[in-house]
Amino acid sequence: MTSVGIYDMLRVELSPNGLFNITEFGTVKDRAQYDALYAYSPYHHVQDGTAYPAVLFTTGGNDPRVDPMNSRKMTARLQAANGSDHPILLRTDAKTGHGVGSPLSARNALAADQYSFFFSQLGVKYREPATRTPSMKPPAEVHASR
């Protein structure tokens, strides 16, 4: 699972917030920096036919720091290249951004989806809790004083 990531390092400086990333990551306009960016750009190292594990990408539709297109593009690339039956999924919340400042309800919904994804991939099965009928008798280990 990965959240609000930058996956195409060669095009990130073209995004709305991209120029601010140049001081941290480098620029494709400098050959040495281009080579370094390419070396760790996940998008450029996806290989067709590779059996990828299940992946859940999450992003906010209003992220001012990392363009949600990064997650969309990487999800599509992995789906097209994937040589396994494992799901490559994208979860987008149109009302949130980079995560900081998201309302509690949005954070809870995201956590529920993340746990659901993990549990589904780990084969965890949901079991209804056993129902107990209330009894008026105290449990056997409790003795009423006489």
mmCIF file of N, CA, C and O in Angstrom, residues 24-125:
data_model
loop_
_atom_site.group_PDB
_atom_site.id
_atom_site.type_symbol
_atom_site.label_atom_id
_atom_site.label_comp_id
_atom_site.label_asym_id
_atom_site.label_seq_id
_atom_site.Cartn_x
_atom_site.Cartn_y
_atom_site.Cartn_z
ATOM 1 N N GLU A 24 14.611 19.706 -3.845
ATOM 2 C CA GLU A 24 14.715 18.460 -3.080
ATOM 3 C C GLU A 24 15.147 17.280 -3.945
ATOM 4 O O GLU A 24 15.996 16.477 -3.549
ATOM 5 N N PHE A 25 14.554 17.160 -5.147
ATOM 6 C CA PHE A 25 14.792 15.980 -5.979
ATOM 7 C C PHE A 25 15.770 16.197 -7.119
ATOM 8 O O PHE A 25 16.400 15.251 -7.575
ATOM 9 N N GLY A 26 15.853 17.412 -7.641
ATOM 10 C CA GLY A 26 16.691 17.674 -8.811
ATOM 11 C C GLY A 26 15.819 17.995 -10.007
ATOM 12 O O GLY A 26 14.595 18.024 -9.925
ATOM 13 N N THR A 27 16.471 18.233 -11.143
ATOM 14 C CA THR A 27 15.763 18.607 -12.368
ATOM 15 C C THR A 27 16.193 17.721 -13.530
ATOM 16 O O THR A 27 17.358 17.296 -13.596
ATOM 17 N N VAL A 28 15.263 17.474 -14.432
ATOM 18 C CA VAL A 28 15.583 16.679 -15.618
ATOM 19 C C VAL A 28 16.418 17.486 -16.611
ATOM 20 O O VAL A 28 16.962 16.925 -17.563
ATOM 21 N N LYS A 29 16.544 18.774 -16.391
ATOM 22 C CA LYS A 29 17.312 19.630 -17.300
ATOM 23 C C LYS A 29 18.821 19.469 -17.125
ATOM 24 O O LYS A 29 19.593 19.873 -17.989
ATOM 25 N N ASP A 30 19.226 18.885 -16.012
ATOM 26 C CA ASP A 30 20.646 18.603 -15.750
ATOM 27 C C ASP A 30 20.849 17.096 -15.949
ATOM 28 O O ASP A 30 20.174 16.291 -15.311
ATOM 29 N N ARG A 31 21.767 16.692 -16.835
ATOM 30 C CA ARG A 31 21.918 15.273 -17.200
ATOM 31 C C ARG A 31 22.207 14.378 -15.988
ATOM 32 O O ARG A 31 21.639 13.287 -15.863
ATOM 33 N N ALA A 32 23.080 14.806 -15.102
ATOM 34 C CA ALA A 32 23.420 13.983 -13.926
ATOM 35 C C ALA A 32 22.203 13.826 -13.009
ATOM 36 O O ALA A 32 21.947 12.734 -12.480
ATOM 37 N N GLN A 33 21.446 14.916 -12.848
ATOM 38 C CA GLN A 33 20.250 14.839 -12.016
ATOM 39 C C GLN A 33 19.164 14.003 -12.702
ATOM 40 O O GLN A 33 18.448 13.234 -12.047
ATOM 41 N N TYR A 34 19.079 14.125 -14.026
ATOM 42 C CA TYR A 34 18.132 13.301 -14.780
ATOM 43 C C TYR A 34 18.432 11.821 -14.546
ATOM 44 O O TYR A 34 17.525 11.030 -14.269
ATOM 45 N N ASP A 35 19.693 11.452 -14.663
ATOM 46 C CA ASP A 35 20.083 10.053 -14.468
ATOM 47 C C ASP A 35 19.733 9.571 -13.061
ATOM 48 O O ASP A 35 19.272 8.437 -12.885
ATOM 49 N N ALA A 36 19.943 10.423 -12.074
ATOM 50 C CA ALA A 36 19.607 10.057 -10.691
ATOM 51 C C ALA A 36 18.091 9.912 -10.528
ATOM 52 O O ALA A 36 17.617 8.964 -9.888
ATOM 53 N N LEU A 37 17.325 10.837 -11.105
ATOM 54 C CA LEU A 37 15.870 10.763 -11.028
ATOM 55 C C LEU A 37 15.350 9.497 -11.710
ATOM 56 O O LEU A 37 14.489 8.801 -11.178
ATOM 57 N N TYR A 38 15.902 9.202 -12.875
ATOM 58 C CA TYR A 38 15.478 8.002 -13.601
ATOM 59 C C TYR A 38 15.794 6.735 -12.797
ATOM 60 O O TYR A 38 14.993 5.799 -12.756
ATOM 61 N N ALA A 39 16.930 6.723 -12.142
ATOM 62 C CA ALA A 39 17.366 5.533 -11.404
ATOM 63 C C ALA A 39 16.382 5.125 -10.309
ATOM 64 O O ALA A 39 16.249 3.939 -10.020
ATOM 65 N N TYR A 40 15.689 6.084 -9.710
ATOM 66 C CA TYR A 40 14.761 5.712 -8.631
ATOM 67 C C TYR A 40 13.294 6.062 -8.947
ATOM 68 O O TYR A 40 12.444 6.040 -8.068
ATOM 69 N N SER A 41 12.991 6.301 -10.217
ATOM 70 C CA SER A 41 11.623 6.601 -10.621
ATOM 71 C C SER A 41 10.846 5.291 -10.760
ATOM 72 O O SER A 41 11.068 4.527 -11.695
ATOM 73 N N PRO A 42 9.916 5.019 -9.833
ATOM 74 C CA PRO A 42 9.195 3.738 -9.881
ATOM 75 C C PRO A 42 8.474 3.502 -11.206
ATOM 76 O O PRO A 42 8.491 2.388 -11.739
ATOM 77 N N TYR A 43 7.864 4.524 -11.746
ATOM 78 C CA TYR A 43 7.099 4.379 -12.979
ATOM 79 C C TYR A 43 7.951 3.817 -14.113
ATOM 80 O O TYR A 43 7.488 3.006 -14.906
ATOM 81 N N HIS A 44 9.184 4.251 -14.188
ATOM 82 C CA HIS A 44 10.061 3.865 -15.290
ATOM 83 C C HIS A 44 10.701 2.491 -15.113
ATOM 84 O O HIS A 44 11.434 2.036 -15.988
ATOM 85 N N HIS A 45 10.432 1.861 -14.013
ATOM 86 C CA HIS A 45 11.006 0.533 -13.776
ATOM 87 C C HIS A 45 9.953 -0.568 -13.692
ATOM 88 O O HIS A 45 10.275 -1.705 -13.342
ATOM 89 N N VAL A 46 8.726 -0.245 -14.030
ATOM 90 C CA VAL A 46 7.676 -1.270 -14.127
ATOM 91 C C VAL A 46 7.976 -2.094 -15.373
ATOM 92 O O VAL A 46 8.262 -1.546 -16.437
ATOM 93 N N GLN A 47 7.927 -3.411 -15.225
ATOM 94 C CA GLN A 47 8.236 -4.295 -16.351
ATOM 95 C C GLN A 47 7.008 -5.109 -16.736
ATOM 96 O O GLN A 47 6.379 -5.741 -15.877
ATOM 97 N N ASP A 48 6.685 -5.093 -18.012
ATOM 98 C CA ASP A 48 5.538 -5.854 -18.512
ATOM 99 C C ASP A 48 5.703 -7.335 -18.211
ATOM 100 O O ASP A 48 6.802 -7.887 -18.342
ATOM 101 N N GLY A 49 4.593 -7.967 -17.809
ATOM 102 C CA GLY A 49 4.594 -9.399 -17.561
ATOM 103 C C GLY A 49 5.107 -9.818 -16.197
ATOM 104 O O GLY A 49 5.082 -10.999 -15.862
ATOM 105 N N THR A 50 5.561 -8.871 -15.398
ATOM 106 C CA THR A 50 6.044 -9.196 -14.054
ATOM 107 C C THR A 50 4.855 -9.514 -13.160
ATOM 108 O O THR A 50 3.829 -8.846 -13.231
ATOM 109 N N ALA A 51 5.005 -10.535 -12.347
ATOM 110 C CA ALA A 51 3.938 -10.903 -11.405
ATOM 111 C C ALA A 51 4.043 -9.994 -10.182
ATOM 112 O O ALA A 51 4.764 -10.283 -9.240
ATOM 113 N N TYR A 52 3.333 -8.900 -10.227
ATOM 114 C CA TYR A 52 3.365 -7.946 -9.123
ATOM 115 C C TYR A 52 2.435 -8.391 -8.002
ATOM 116 O O TYR A 52 1.409 -9.021 -8.253
ATOM 117 N N PRO A 53 2.794 -8.055 -6.766
ATOM 118 C CA PRO A 53 1.896 -8.371 -5.654
ATOM 119 C C PRO A 53 0.698 -7.415 -5.671
ATOM 120 O O PRO A 53 0.677 -6.442 -6.428
ATOM 121 N N ALA A 54 -0.276 -7.696 -4.841
ATOM 122 C CA ALA A 54 -1.427 -6.801 -4.707
ATOM 123 C C ALA A 54 -0.941 -5.441 -4.212
ATOM 124 O O ALA A 54 -0.067 -5.360 -3.346
ATOM 125 N N VAL A 55 -1.486 -4.388 -4.790
ATOM 126 C CA VAL A 55 -1.090 -3.025 -4.414
ATOM 127 C C VAL A 55 -2.342 -2.172 -4.274
ATOM 128 O O VAL A 55 -3.260 -2.267 -5.090
ATOM 129 N N LEU A 56 -2.360 -1.354 -3.245
ATOM 130 C CA LEU A 56 -3.410 -0.350 -3.074
ATOM 131 C C LEU A 56 -2.746 1.016 -3.055
ATOM 132 O O LEU A 56 -1.923 1.309 -2.184
ATOM 133 N N PHE A 57 -3.071 1.835 -4.051
ATOM 134 C CA PHE A 57 -2.625 3.222 -4.085
ATOM 135 C C PHE A 57 -3.744 4.063 -3.482
ATOM 136 O O PHE A 57 -4.915 3.833 -3.779
ATOM 137 N N THR A 58 -3.393 5.034 -2.658
ATOM 138 C CA THR A 58 -4.392 5.961 -2.131
ATOM 139 C C THR A 58 -3.939 7.389 -2.408
ATOM 140 O O THR A 58 -2.740 7.691 -2.366
ATOM 141 N N THR A 59 -4.907 8.234 -2.706
ATOM 142 C CA THR A 59 -4.583 9.632 -2.970
ATOM 143 C C THR A 59 -5.804 10.498 -2.664
ATOM 144 O O THR A 59 -6.921 10.006 -2.580
ATOM 145 N N GLY A 60 -5.560 11.768 -2.489
ATOM 146 C CA GLY A 60 -6.637 12.738 -2.296
ATOM 147 C C GLY A 60 -6.833 13.522 -3.581
ATOM 148 O O GLY A 60 -5.855 13.947 -4.206
ATOM 149 N N GLY A 61 -8.058 13.704 -3.977
ATOM 150 C CA GLY A 61 -8.353 14.399 -5.222
ATOM 151 C C GLY A 61 -7.985 15.875 -5.215
ATOM 152 O O GLY A 61 -7.891 16.493 -6.266
ATOM 153 N N ASN A 62 -7.753 16.445 -4.039
ATOM 154 C CA ASN A 62 -7.417 17.866 -3.922
ATOM 155 C C ASN A 62 -6.051 18.065 -3.277
ATOM 156 O O ASN A 62 -5.873 18.957 -2.465
ATOM 157 N N ASP A 63 -5.101 17.230 -3.633
ATOM 158 C CA ASP A 63 -3.769 17.307 -3.038
ATOM 159 C C ASP A 63 -2.962 18.421 -3.697
ATOM 160 O O ASP A 63 -2.624 18.328 -4.872
ATOM 161 N N PRO A 64 -2.625 19.496 -2.961
ATOM 162 C CA PRO A 64 -1.848 20.583 -3.548
ATOM 163 C C PRO A 64 -0.347 20.264 -3.617
ATOM 164 O O PRO A 64 0.396 20.930 -4.322
ATOM 165 N N ARG A 65 0.098 19.240 -2.894
ATOM 166 C CA ARG A 65 1.529 18.917 -2.847
ATOM 167 C C ARG A 65 1.938 17.891 -3.898
ATOM 168 O O ARG A 65 2.979 18.027 -4.533
ATOM 169 N N VAL A 66 1.143 16.830 -4.038
ATOM 170 C CA VAL A 66 1.454 15.773 -5.005
ATOM 171 C C VAL A 66 0.224 15.577 -5.888
ATOM 172 O O VAL A 66 -0.829 15.177 -5.406
ATOM 173 N N ASP A 67 0.371 15.857 -7.159
ATOM 174 C CA ASP A 67 -0.737 15.739 -8.101
ATOM 175 C C ASP A 67 -1.291 14.310 -8.075
ATOM 176 O O ASP A 67 -0.533 13.349 -8.226
ATOM 177 N N PRO A 68 -2.601 14.162 -7.856
ATOM 178 C CA PRO A 68 -3.208 12.828 -7.832
ATOM 179 C C PRO A 68 -2.964 12.038 -9.118
ATOM 180 O O PRO A 68 -3.077 10.823 -9.133
ATOM 181 N N MET A 69 -2.597 12.730 -10.191
ATOM 182 C CA MET A 69 -2.302 12.047 -11.450
ATOM 183 C C MET A 69 -1.162 11.039 -11.263
ATOM 184 O O MET A 69 -1.111 10.022 -11.956
ATOM 185 N N ASN A 70 -0.263 11.294 -10.318
ATOM 186 C CA ASN A 70 0.815 10.340 -10.070
ATOM 187 C C ASN A 70 0.260 8.966 -9.713
ATOM 188 O O ASN A 70 0.690 7.949 -10.263
ATOM 189 N N SER A 71 -0.686 8.938 -8.800
ATOM 190 C CA SER A 71 -1.275 7.663 -8.385
ATOM 191 C C SER A 71 -2.105 7.046 -9.501
ATOM 192 O O SER A 71 -2.067 5.824 -9.703
ATOM 193 N N ARG A 72 -2.828 7.863 -10.229
ATOM 194 C CA ARG A 72 -3.642 7.348 -11.335
ATOM 195 C C ARG A 72 -2.764 6.713 -12.410
ATOM 196 O O ARG A 72 -3.038 5.614 -12.910
ATOM 197 N N LYS A 73 -1.712 7.430 -12.758
ATOM 198 C CA LYS A 73 -0.814 6.969 -13.819
ATOM 199 C C LYS A 73 -0.087 5.692 -13.404
ATOM 200 O O LYS A 73 0.023 4.746 -14.196
ATOM 201 N N MET A 74 0.402 5.644 -12.178
ATOM 202 C CA MET A 74 1.137 4.466 -11.712
ATOM 203 C C MET A 74 0.201 3.269 -11.588
ATOM 204 O O MET A 74 0.586 2.146 -11.932
ATOM 205 N N THR A 75 -1.026 3.485 -11.125
ATOM 206 C CA THR A 75 -1.995 2.402 -11.033
ATOM 207 C C THR A 75 -2.261 1.819 -12.417
ATOM 208 O O THR A 75 -2.230 0.596 -12.607
ATOM 209 N N ALA A 76 -2.511 2.681 -13.393
ATOM 210 C CA ALA A 76 -2.790 2.224 -14.755
ATOM 211 C C ALA A 76 -1.605 1.462 -15.335
ATOM 212 O O ALA A 76 -1.772 0.425 -15.985
ATOM 213 N N ARG A 77 -0.397 1.961 -15.086
ATOM 214 C CA ARG A 77 0.802 1.292 -15.622
ATOM 215 C C ARG A 77 0.976 -0.089 -15.018
ATOM 216 O O ARG A 77 1.257 -1.063 -15.725
ATOM 217 N N LEU A 78 0.813 -0.195 -13.696
ATOM 218 C CA LEU A 78 0.954 -1.502 -13.048
ATOM 219 C C LEU A 78 -0.153 -2.456 -13.482
ATOM 220 O O LEU A 78 0.099 -3.655 -13.683
ATOM 221 N N GLN A 79 -1.380 -1.960 -13.622
ATOM 222 C CA GLN A 79 -2.471 -2.817 -14.080
ATOM 223 C C GLN A 79 -2.176 -3.377 -15.470
ATOM 224 O O GLN A 79 -2.421 -4.554 -15.734
ATOM 225 N N ALA A 80 -1.655 -2.543 -16.350
ATOM 226 C CA ALA A 80 -1.353 -2.977 -17.713
ATOM 227 C C ALA A 80 -0.182 -3.963 -17.750
ATOM 228 O O ALA A 80 -0.170 -4.876 -18.573
ATOM 229 N N ALA A 81 0.777 -3.805 -16.872
ATOM 230 C CA ALA A 81 1.986 -4.631 -16.896
ATOM 231 C C ALA A 81 1.865 -5.906 -16.071
ATOM 232 O O ALA A 81 2.624 -6.855 -16.280
ATOM 233 N N ASN A 82 0.937 -5.941 -15.144
ATOM 234 C CA ASN A 82 0.860 -7.014 -14.164
ATOM 235 C C ASN A 82 0.661 -8.387 -14.804
ATOM 236 O O ASN A 82 -0.263 -8.604 -15.566
ATOM 237 N N GLY A 83 1.541 -9.320 -14.454
ATOM 238 C CA GLY A 83 1.453 -10.681 -14.954
ATOM 239 C C GLY A 83 0.834 -11.623 -13.946
ATOM 240 O O GLY A 83 0.898 -12.840 -14.120
ATOM 241 N N SER A 84 0.249 -11.098 -12.884
ATOM 242 C CA SER A 84 -0.394 -11.942 -11.867
ATOM 243 C C SER A 84 -1.874 -11.597 -11.786
ATOM 244 O O SER A 84 -2.346 -10.654 -12.418
ATOM 245 N N ASP A 85 -2.575 -12.372 -10.986
ATOM 246 C CA ASP A 85 -3.995 -12.095 -10.752
ATOM 247 C C ASP A 85 -4.204 -11.199 -9.542
ATOM 248 O O ASP A 85 -5.345 -10.946 -9.147
ATOM 249 N N HIS A 86 -3.137 -10.733 -8.936
ATOM 250 C CA HIS A 86 -3.262 -9.874 -7.759
ATOM 251 C C HIS A 86 -3.815 -8.512 -8.177
ATOM 252 O O HIS A 86 -3.404 -7.955 -9.188
ATOM 253 N N PRO A 87 -4.716 -7.949 -7.382
ATOM 254 C CA PRO A 87 -5.329 -6.671 -7.755
ATOM 255 C C PRO A 87 -4.368 -5.491 -7.587
ATOM 256 O O PRO A 87 -3.561 -5.451 -6.664
ATOM 257 N N ILE A 88 -4.465 -4.565 -8.500
ATOM 258 C CA ILE A 88 -3.774 -3.274 -8.415
ATOM 259 C C ILE A 88 -4.903 -2.255 -8.342
ATOM 260 O O ILE A 88 -5.615 -2.034 -9.317
ATOM 261 N N LEU A 89 -5.074 -1.637 -7.175
ATOM 262 C CA LEU A 89 -6.240 -0.804 -6.913
ATOM 263 C C LEU A 89 -5.861 0.641 -6.617
ATOM 264 O O LEU A 89 -4.776 0.907 -6.100
ATOM 265 N N LEU A 90 -6.784 1.526 -6.920
ATOM 266 C CA LEU A 90 -6.619 2.952 -6.607
ATOM 267 C C LEU A 90 -7.820 3.413 -5.797
ATOM 268 O O LEU A 90 -8.966 3.202 -6.201
ATOM 269 N N ARG A 91 -7.538 4.043 -4.673
ATOM 270 C CA ARG A 91 -8.593 4.642 -3.844
ATOM 271 C C ARG A 91 -8.354 6.142 -3.829
ATOM 272 O O ARG A 91 -7.306 6.613 -3.400
ATOM 273 N N THR A 92 -9.327 6.894 -4.328
ATOM 274 C CA THR A 92 -9.236 8.354 -4.354
ATOM 275 C C THR A 92 -10.379 8.934 -3.536
ATOM 276 O O THR A 92 -11.520 8.515 -3.677
ATOM 277 N N ASP A 93 -10.047 9.881 -2.681
ATOM 278 C CA ASP A 93 -11.073 10.601 -1.941
ATOM 279 C C ASP A 93 -11.115 12.010 -2.516
ATOM 280 O O ASP A 93 -10.162 12.785 -2.354
ATOM 281 N N ALA A 94 -12.204 12.322 -3.190
ATOM 282 C CA ALA A 94 -12.321 13.613 -3.885
ATOM 283 C C ALA A 94 -12.322 14.806 -2.940
ATOM 284 O O ALA A 94 -12.050 15.930 -3.356
ATOM 285 N N LYS A 95 -12.617 14.568 -1.659
ATOM 286 C CA LYS A 95 -12.744 15.686 -0.721
ATOM 287 C C LYS A 95 -11.482 15.935 0.108
ATOM 288 O O LYS A 95 -11.464 16.847 0.927
ATOM 289 N N THR A 96 -10.451 15.116 -0.053
ATOM 290 C CA THR A 96 -9.248 15.289 0.764
ATOM 291 C C THR A 96 -8.059 15.661 -0.102
ATOM 292 O O THR A 96 -8.112 15.633 -1.323
ATOM 293 N N GLY A 97 -6.957 15.994 0.578
ATOM 294 C CA GLY A 97 -5.734 16.365 -0.112
ATOM 295 C C GLY A 97 -4.595 15.426 0.239
ATOM 296 O O GLY A 97 -4.706 14.217 0.094
ATOM 297 N N HIS A 98 -3.529 15.990 0.778
ATOM 298 C CA HIS A 98 -2.314 15.223 1.048
ATOM 299 C C HIS A 98 -2.414 14.387 2.328
ATOM 300 O O HIS A 98 -1.529 13.622 2.629
ATOM 301 N N GLY A 99 -3.471 14.535 3.063
ATOM 302 C CA GLY A 99 -3.671 13.754 4.286
ATOM 303 C C GLY A 99 -3.706 14.619 5.524
ATOM 304 O O GLY A 99 -4.558 14.444 6.386
ATOM 305 N N VAL A 100 -2.806 15.561 5.622
ATOM 306 C CA VAL A 100 -2.776 16.457 6.768
ATOM 307 C C VAL A 100 -4.008 17.345 6.723
ATOM 308 O O VAL A 100 -4.320 17.925 5.691
ATOM 309 N N GLY A 101 -4.724 17.405 7.792
ATOM 310 C CA GLY A 101 -5.911 18.248 7.850
ATOM 311 C C GLY A 101 -7.177 17.574 7.357
ATOM 312 O O GLY A 101 -8.225 18.212 7.303
ATOM 313 N N SER A 102 -7.082 16.298 6.988
ATOM 314 C CA SER A 102 -8.293 15.584 6.567
ATOM 315 C C SER A 102 -9.203 15.399 7.777
ATOM 316 O O SER A 102 -8.727 15.152 8.883
ATOM 317 N N PRO A 103 -10.513 15.492 7.565
ATOM 318 C CA PRO A 103 -11.427 15.306 8.696
ATOM 319 C C PRO A 103 -11.341 13.876 9.236
ATOM 320 O O PRO A 103 -10.963 12.948 8.520
ATOM 321 N N LEU A 104 -11.705 13.737 10.487
ATOM 322 C CA LEU A 104 -11.644 12.429 11.145
ATOM 323 C C LEU A 104 -12.438 11.381 10.383
ATOM 324 O O LEU A 104 -11.992 10.243 10.230
ATOM 325 N N SER A 105 -13.590 11.753 9.866
ATOM 326 C CA SER A 105 -14.408 10.786 9.121
ATOM 327 C C SER A 105 -13.668 10.270 7.883
ATOM 328 O O SER A 105 -13.752 9.084 7.556
ATOM 329 N N ALA A 106 -12.929 11.135 7.200
ATOM 330 C CA ALA A 106 -12.165 10.716 6.018
ATOM 331 C C ALA A 106 -10.995 9.829 6.418
ATOM 332 O O ALA A 106 -10.694 8.838 5.740
ATOM 333 N N ARG A 107 -10.324 10.166 7.526
ATOM 334 C CA ARG A 107 -9.209 9.324 7.992
ATOM 335 C C ARG A 107 -9.713 7.960 8.430
ATOM 336 O O ARG A 107 -9.066 6.933 8.168
ATOM 337 N N ASN A 108 -10.871 7.911 9.083
ATOM 338 C CA ASN A 108 -11.446 6.633 9.498
ATOM 339 C C ASN A 108 -11.847 5.791 8.287
ATOM 340 O O ASN A 108 -11.615 4.578 8.262
ATOM 341 N N ALA A 109 -12.435 6.415 7.279
ATOM 342 C CA ALA A 109 -12.843 5.699 6.070
ATOM 343 C C ALA A 109 -11.615 5.137 5.347
ATOM 344 O O ALA A 109 -11.624 3.999 4.874
ATOM 345 N N LEU A 110 -10.549 5.933 5.284
ATOM 346 C CA LEU A 110 -9.309 5.470 4.656
ATOM 347 C C LEU A 110 -8.736 4.282 5.429
ATOM 348 O O LEU A 110 -8.363 3.265 4.838
ATOM 349 N N ALA A 111 -8.678 4.392 6.743
ATOM 350 C CA ALA A 111 -8.148 3.299 7.564
ATOM 351 C C ALA A 111 -8.973 2.030 7.378
ATOM 352 O O ALA A 111 -8.420 0.924 7.261
ATOM 353 N N ALA A 112 -10.283 2.163 7.323
ATOM 354 C CA ALA A 112 -11.154 0.999 7.127
ATOM 355 C C ALA A 112 -10.855 0.325 5.786
ATOM 356 O O ALA A 112 -10.761 -0.901 5.700
ATOM 357 N N ASP A 113 -10.668 1.129 4.740
ATOM 358 C CA ASP A 113 -10.358 0.563 3.425
ATOM 359 C C ASP A 113 -8.977 -0.079 3.404
ATOM 360 O O ASP A 113 -8.772 -1.126 2.786
ATOM 361 N N GLN A 114 -8.015 0.544 4.071
ATOM 362 C CA GLN A 114 -6.670 -0.024 4.121
ATOM 363 C C GLN A 114 -6.675 -1.362 4.859
ATOM 364 O O GLN A 114 -6.097 -2.337 4.383
ATOM 365 N N TYR A 115 -7.339 -1.417 6.022
ATOM 366 C CA TYR A 115 -7.423 -2.677 6.757
ATOM 367 C C TYR A 115 -8.174 -3.731 5.951
ATOM 368 O O TYR A 115 -7.784 -4.905 5.934
ATOM 369 N N SER A 116 -9.235 -3.335 5.273
ATOM 370 C CA SER A 116 -9.985 -4.283 4.446
ATOM 371 C C SER A 116 -9.094 -4.862 3.353
ATOM 372 O O SER A 116 -9.132 -6.064 3.071
ATOM 373 N N PHE A 117 -8.287 -4.011 2.748
ATOM 374 C CA PHE A 117 -7.365 -4.478 1.708
ATOM 375 C C PHE A 117 -6.352 -5.459 2.301
ATOM 376 O O PHE A 117 -6.147 -6.558 1.754
ATOM 377 N N PHE A 118 -5.721 -5.072 3.398
ATOM 378 C CA PHE A 118 -4.734 -5.962 4.026
ATOM 379 C C PHE A 118 -5.369 -7.292 4.425
ATOM 380 O O PHE A 118 -4.829 -8.359 4.150
ATOM 381 N N PHE A 119 -6.520 -7.233 5.076
ATOM 382 C CA PHE A 119 -7.178 -8.464 5.515
ATOM 383 C C PHE A 119 -7.546 -9.348 4.327
ATOM 384 O O PHE A 119 -7.395 -10.562 4.383
ATOM 385 N N SER A 120 -8.027 -8.742 3.250
ATOM 386 C CA SER A 120 -8.401 -9.548 2.081
ATOM 387 C C SER A 120 -7.173 -10.236 1.489
ATOM 388 O O SER A 120 -7.241 -11.385 1.082
ATOM 389 N N GLN A 121 -6.047 -9.540 1.468
ATOM 390 C CA GLN A 121 -4.840 -10.125 0.890
ATOM 391 C C GLN A 121 -4.189 -11.162 1.807
ATOM 392 O O GLN A 121 -3.499 -12.059 1.346
ATOM 393 N N LEU A 122 -4.412 -11.025 3.090
ATOM 394 C CA LEU A 122 -3.856 -11.986 4.052
ATOM 395 C C LEU A 122 -4.802 -13.161 4.292
ATOM 396 O O LEU A 122 -4.461 -14.093 5.023
ATOM 397 N N GLY A 123 -5.985 -13.104 3.698
ATOM 398 C CA GLY A 123 -6.943 -14.189 3.854
ATOM 399 C C GLY A 123 -7.666 -14.194 5.184
ATOM 400 O O GLY A 123 -8.216 -15.213 5.592
ATOM 401 N N VAL A 124 -7.693 -13.059 5.857
ATOM 402 C CA VAL A 124 -8.388 -12.969 7.137
ATOM 403 C C VAL A 124 -9.887 -12.985 6.872
ATOM 404 O O VAL A 124 -10.391 -12.217 6.058
ATOM 405 N N LYS A 125 -10.587 -13.856 7.518
ATOM 406 C CA LYS A 125 -12.032 -13.978 7.337
ATOM 407 C C LYS A 125 -12.753 -13.357 8.525
ATOM 408 O O LYS A 125 -12.338 -13.518 9.667
#
